PDB file of C-alpha atoms in Angstrom:
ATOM      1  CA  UNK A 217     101.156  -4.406 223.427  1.00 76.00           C
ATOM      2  CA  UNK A 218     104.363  -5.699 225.221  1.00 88.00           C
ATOM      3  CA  UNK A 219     106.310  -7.787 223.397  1.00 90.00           C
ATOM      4  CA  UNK A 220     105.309 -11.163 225.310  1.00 91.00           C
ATOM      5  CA  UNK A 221     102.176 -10.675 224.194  1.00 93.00           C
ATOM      6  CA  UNK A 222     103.119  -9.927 220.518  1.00 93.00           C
ATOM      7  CA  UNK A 223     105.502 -13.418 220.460  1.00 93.00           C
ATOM      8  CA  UNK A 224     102.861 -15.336 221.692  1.00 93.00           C
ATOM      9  CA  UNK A 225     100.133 -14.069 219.048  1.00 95.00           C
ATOM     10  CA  UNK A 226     102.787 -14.361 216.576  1.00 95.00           C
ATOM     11  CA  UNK A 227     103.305 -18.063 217.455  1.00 95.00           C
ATOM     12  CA  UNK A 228      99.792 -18.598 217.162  1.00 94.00           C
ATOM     13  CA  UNK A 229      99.760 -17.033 214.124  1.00 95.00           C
ATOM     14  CA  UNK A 230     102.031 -19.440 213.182  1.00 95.00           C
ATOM     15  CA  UNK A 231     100.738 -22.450 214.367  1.00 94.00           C
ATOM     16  CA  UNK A 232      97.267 -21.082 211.875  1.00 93.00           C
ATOM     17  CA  UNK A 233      99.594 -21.290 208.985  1.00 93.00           C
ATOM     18  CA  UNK A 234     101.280 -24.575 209.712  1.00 92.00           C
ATOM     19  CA  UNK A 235      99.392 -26.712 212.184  1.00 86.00           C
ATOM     20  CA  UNK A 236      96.123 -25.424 213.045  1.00 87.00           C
ATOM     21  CA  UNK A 237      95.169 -23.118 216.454  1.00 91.00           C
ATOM     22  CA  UNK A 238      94.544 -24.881 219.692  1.00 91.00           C
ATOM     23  CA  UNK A 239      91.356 -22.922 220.722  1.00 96.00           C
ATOM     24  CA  UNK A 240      92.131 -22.991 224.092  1.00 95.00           C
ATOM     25  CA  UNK A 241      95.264 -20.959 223.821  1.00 93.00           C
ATOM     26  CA  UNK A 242      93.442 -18.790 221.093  1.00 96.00           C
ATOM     27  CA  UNK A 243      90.792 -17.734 223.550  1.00 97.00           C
ATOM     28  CA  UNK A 244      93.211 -17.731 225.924  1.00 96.00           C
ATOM     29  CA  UNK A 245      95.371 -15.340 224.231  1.00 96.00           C
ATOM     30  CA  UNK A 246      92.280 -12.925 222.972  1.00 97.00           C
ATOM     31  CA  UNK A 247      91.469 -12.832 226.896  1.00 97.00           C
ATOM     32  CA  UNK A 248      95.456 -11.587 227.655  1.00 96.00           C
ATOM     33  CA  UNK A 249      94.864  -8.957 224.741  1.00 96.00           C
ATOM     34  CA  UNK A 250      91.896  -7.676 226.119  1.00 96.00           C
ATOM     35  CA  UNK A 251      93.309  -7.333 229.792  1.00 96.00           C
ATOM     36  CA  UNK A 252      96.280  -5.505 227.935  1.00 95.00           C
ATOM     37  CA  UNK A 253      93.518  -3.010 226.809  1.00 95.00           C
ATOM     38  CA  UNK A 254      93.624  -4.123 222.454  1.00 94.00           C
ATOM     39  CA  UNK A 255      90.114  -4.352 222.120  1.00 92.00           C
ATOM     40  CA  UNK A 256      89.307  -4.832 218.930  1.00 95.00           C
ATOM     41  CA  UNK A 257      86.370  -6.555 217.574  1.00 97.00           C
ATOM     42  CA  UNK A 258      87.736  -9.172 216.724  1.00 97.00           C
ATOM     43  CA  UNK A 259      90.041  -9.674 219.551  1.00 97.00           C
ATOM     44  CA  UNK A 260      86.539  -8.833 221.757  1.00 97.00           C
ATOM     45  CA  UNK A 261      84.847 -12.159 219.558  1.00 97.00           C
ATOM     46  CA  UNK A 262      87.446 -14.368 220.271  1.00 97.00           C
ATOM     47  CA  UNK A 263      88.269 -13.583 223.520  1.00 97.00           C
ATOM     48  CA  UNK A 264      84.222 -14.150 224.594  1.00 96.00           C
ATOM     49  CA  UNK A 265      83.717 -17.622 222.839  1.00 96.00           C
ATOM     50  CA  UNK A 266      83.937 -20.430 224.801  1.00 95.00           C
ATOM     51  CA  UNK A 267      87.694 -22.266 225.007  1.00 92.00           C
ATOM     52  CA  UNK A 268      86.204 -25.959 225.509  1.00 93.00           C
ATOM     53  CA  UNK A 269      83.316 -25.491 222.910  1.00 95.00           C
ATOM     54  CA  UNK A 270      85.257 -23.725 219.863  1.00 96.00           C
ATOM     55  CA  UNK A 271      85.968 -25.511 216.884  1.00 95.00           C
ATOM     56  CA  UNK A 272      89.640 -25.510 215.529  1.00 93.00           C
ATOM     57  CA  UNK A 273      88.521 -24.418 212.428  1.00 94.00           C
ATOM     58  CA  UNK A 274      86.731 -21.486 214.062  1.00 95.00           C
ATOM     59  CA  UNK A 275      89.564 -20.534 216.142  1.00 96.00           C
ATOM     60  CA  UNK A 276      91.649 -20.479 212.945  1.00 94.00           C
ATOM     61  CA  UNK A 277      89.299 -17.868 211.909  1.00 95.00           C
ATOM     62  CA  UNK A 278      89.065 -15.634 214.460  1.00 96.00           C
ATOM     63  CA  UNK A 279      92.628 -16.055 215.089  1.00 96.00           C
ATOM     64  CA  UNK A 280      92.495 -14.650 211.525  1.00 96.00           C
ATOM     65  CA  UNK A 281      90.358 -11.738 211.791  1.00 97.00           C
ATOM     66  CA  UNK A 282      92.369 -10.451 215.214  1.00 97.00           C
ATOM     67  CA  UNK A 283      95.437 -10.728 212.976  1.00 96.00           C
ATOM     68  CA  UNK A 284      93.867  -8.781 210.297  1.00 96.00           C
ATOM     69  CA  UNK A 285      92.758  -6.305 212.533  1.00 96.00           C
ATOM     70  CA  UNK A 286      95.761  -5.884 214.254  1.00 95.00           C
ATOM     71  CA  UNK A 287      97.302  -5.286 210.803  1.00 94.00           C
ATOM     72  CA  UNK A 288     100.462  -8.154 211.032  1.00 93.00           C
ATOM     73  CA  UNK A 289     101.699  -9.718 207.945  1.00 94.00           C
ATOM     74  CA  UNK A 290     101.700 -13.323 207.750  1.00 92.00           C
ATOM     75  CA  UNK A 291     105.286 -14.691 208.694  1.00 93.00           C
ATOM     76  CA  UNK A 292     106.956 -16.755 205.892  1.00 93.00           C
ATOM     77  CA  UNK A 293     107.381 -20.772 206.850  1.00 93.00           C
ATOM     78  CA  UNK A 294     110.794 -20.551 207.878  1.00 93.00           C
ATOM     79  CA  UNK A 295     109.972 -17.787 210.769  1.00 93.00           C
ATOM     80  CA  UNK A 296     106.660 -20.097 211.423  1.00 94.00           C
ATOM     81  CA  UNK A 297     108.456 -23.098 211.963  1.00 95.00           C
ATOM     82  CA  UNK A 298     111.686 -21.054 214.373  1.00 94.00           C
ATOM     83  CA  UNK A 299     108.954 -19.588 216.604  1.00 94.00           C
ATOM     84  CA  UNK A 300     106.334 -22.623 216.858  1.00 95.00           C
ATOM     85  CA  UNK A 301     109.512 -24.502 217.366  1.00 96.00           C
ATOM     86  CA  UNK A 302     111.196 -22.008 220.538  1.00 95.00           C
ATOM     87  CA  UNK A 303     107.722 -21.699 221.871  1.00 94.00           C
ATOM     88  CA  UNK A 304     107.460 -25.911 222.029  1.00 95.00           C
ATOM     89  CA  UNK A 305     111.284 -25.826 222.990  1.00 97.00           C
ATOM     90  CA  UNK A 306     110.341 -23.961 225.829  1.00 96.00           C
ATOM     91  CA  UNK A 307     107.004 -25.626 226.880  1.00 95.00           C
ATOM     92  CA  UNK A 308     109.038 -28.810 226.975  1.00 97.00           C
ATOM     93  CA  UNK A 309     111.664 -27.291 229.036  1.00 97.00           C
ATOM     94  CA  UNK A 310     109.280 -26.003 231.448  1.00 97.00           C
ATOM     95  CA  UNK A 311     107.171 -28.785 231.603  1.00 95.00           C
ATOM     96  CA  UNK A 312     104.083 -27.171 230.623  1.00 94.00           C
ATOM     97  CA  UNK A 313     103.760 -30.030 227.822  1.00 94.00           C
ATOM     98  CA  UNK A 314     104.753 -33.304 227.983  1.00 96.00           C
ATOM     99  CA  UNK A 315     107.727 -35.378 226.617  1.00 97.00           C
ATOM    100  CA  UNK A 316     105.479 -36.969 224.072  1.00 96.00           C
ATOM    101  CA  UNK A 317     103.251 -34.026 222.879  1.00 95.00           C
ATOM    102  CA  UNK A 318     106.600 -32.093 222.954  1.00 96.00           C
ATOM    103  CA  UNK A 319     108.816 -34.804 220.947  1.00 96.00           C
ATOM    104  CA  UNK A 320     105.884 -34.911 218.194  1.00 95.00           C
ATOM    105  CA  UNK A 321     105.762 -31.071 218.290  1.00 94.00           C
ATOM    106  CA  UNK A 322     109.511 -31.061 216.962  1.00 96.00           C
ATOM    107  CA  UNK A 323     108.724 -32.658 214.050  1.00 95.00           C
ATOM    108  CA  UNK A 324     107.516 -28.921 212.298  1.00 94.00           C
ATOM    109  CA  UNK A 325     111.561 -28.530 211.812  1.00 93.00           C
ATOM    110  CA  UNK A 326     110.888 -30.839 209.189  1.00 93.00           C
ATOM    111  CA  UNK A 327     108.979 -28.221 207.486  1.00 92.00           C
ATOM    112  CA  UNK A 328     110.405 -27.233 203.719  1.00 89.00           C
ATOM    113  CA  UNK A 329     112.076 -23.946 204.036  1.00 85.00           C
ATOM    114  CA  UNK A 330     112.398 -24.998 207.644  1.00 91.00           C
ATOM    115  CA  UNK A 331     116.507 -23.597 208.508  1.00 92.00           C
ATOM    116  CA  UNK A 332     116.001 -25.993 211.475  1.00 94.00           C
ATOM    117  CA  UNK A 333     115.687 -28.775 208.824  1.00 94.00           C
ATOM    118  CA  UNK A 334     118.895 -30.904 210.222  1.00 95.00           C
ATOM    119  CA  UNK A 335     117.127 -31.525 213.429  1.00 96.00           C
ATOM    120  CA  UNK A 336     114.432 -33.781 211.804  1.00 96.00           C
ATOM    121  CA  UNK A 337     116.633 -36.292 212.354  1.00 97.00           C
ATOM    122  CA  UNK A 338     116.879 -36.141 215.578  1.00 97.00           C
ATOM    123  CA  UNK A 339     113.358 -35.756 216.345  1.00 97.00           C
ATOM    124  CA  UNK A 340     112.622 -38.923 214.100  1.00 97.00           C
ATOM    125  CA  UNK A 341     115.380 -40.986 216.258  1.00 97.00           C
ATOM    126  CA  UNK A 342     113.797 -39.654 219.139  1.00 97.00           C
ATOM    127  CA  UNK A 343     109.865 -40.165 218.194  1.00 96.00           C
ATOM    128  CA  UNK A 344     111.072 -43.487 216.517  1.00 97.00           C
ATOM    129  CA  UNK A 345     112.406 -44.375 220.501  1.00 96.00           C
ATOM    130  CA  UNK A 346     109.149 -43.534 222.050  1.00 96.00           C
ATOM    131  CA  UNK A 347     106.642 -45.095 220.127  1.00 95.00           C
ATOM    132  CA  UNK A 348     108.267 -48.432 218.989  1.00 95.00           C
ATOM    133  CA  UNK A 349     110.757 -49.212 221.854  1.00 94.00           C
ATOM    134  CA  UNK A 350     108.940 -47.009 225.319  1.00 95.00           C
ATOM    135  CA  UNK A 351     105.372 -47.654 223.587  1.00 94.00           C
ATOM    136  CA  UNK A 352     104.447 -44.469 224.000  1.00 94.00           C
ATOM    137  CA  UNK A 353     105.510 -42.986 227.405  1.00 96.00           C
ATOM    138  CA  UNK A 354     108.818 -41.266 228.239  1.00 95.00           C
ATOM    139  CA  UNK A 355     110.985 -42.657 230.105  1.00 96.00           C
ATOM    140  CA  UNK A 356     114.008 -40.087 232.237  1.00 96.00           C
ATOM    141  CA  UNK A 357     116.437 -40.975 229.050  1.00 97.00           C
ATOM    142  CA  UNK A 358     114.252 -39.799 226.070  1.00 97.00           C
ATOM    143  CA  UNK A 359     113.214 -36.820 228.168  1.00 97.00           C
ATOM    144  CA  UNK A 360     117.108 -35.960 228.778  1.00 97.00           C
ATOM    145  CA  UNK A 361     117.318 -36.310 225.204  1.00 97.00           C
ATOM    146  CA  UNK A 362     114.483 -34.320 224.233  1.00 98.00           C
ATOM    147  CA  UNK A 363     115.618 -31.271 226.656  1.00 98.00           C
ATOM    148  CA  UNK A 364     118.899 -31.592 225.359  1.00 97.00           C
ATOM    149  CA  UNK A 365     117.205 -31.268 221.520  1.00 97.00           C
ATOM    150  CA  UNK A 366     115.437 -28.549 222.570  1.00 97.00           C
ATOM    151  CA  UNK A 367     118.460 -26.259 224.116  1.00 97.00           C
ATOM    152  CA  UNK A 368     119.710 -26.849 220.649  1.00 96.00           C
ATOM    153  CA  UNK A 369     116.582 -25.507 218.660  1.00 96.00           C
ATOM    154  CA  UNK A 370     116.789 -22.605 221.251  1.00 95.00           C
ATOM    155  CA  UNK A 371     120.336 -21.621 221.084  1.00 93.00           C
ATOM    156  CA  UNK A 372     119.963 -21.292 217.442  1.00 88.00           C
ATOM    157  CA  UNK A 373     120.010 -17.652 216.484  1.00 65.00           C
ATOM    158  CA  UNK A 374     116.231 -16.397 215.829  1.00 60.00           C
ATOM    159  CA  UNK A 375     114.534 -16.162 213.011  1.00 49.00           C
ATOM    160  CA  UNK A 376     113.288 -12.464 212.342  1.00 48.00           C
ATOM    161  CA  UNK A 377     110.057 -12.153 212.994  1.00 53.00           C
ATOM    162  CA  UNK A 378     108.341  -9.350 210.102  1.00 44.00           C
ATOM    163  CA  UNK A 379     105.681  -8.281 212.789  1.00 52.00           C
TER     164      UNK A 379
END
């Protein structure tokens, strides 16, 4: 398995502990597996159930057993929260999510054990901005801000990763 493929399960492995799976990207991610020829059981389950019809809490379990098979120890919070925060980091600098899923998505720094823990404040200023004075939608200032936030949670040196 290359190790793009091994950060992003390990993210979602993360997000299971923390936050809960989005199915899509579970299913998503079993599919990538497969096509990367780790065929497993479990990553075979996953990867054929449907990404629009899967329960969270099902995902979270299947998630589970394609961890299990795959033999990788559960990451303790403060390598949970680094990677689910890079991997957001990056989806806001990339655009694939936007300002206000991303600037909500910040907020697992505030996680206890969290070494990222003296951003929260700046993700509560900048959540704090968005809903009560831009009622909910960016505007070009708060996403400046928030891509500026999340250079900072990237250039932070990584958390090791026990995979």
């Amino acid at each position: 398995m290359d190790t793009t493929l091994l950060r992003r399960l390990r993210v979602e492995q993360a997000r299971a502990l923390l936050d809960g799976v989005d199915p899509y990207h579970a299913v998503m991610l079993a599919c990538d597996l497969l096509v990367a020829g780790v065929d497993g059981e479990a990553v075979v389950a996953l990867a054929s159930e449907s990404a629009r019809t899967l329960s969270a809490h099902d995902a979270d379990r299947r998630l589970a057993a394609v961890i299990a098979e795959l033999g990788l120890s559960e990451p303790d919070v403060s390598t949970a929260v680094a990677l689910i925060a890079a991997d957001t980091s990056e989806r806001i600098l990339d655009r694939r999510i936007t300002a206000e899923v991303g600037t909500h998505g910040l907020y697992v720094v505030g996680y206890e054990g969290s070494q990222l823990d003296d951003l929260l404040p700046a993700v509560t200023a900048l959540a704090s901005r968005l809903e009560d004075d831009l009622g909910g939608r960016a505007d070009d200032e708060l996403r400046t801000q928030l891509a500026a936030l999340a250079r900072t949670i990237l250039g932070r040196e990584p958390a090791e990763d026990p995979a």
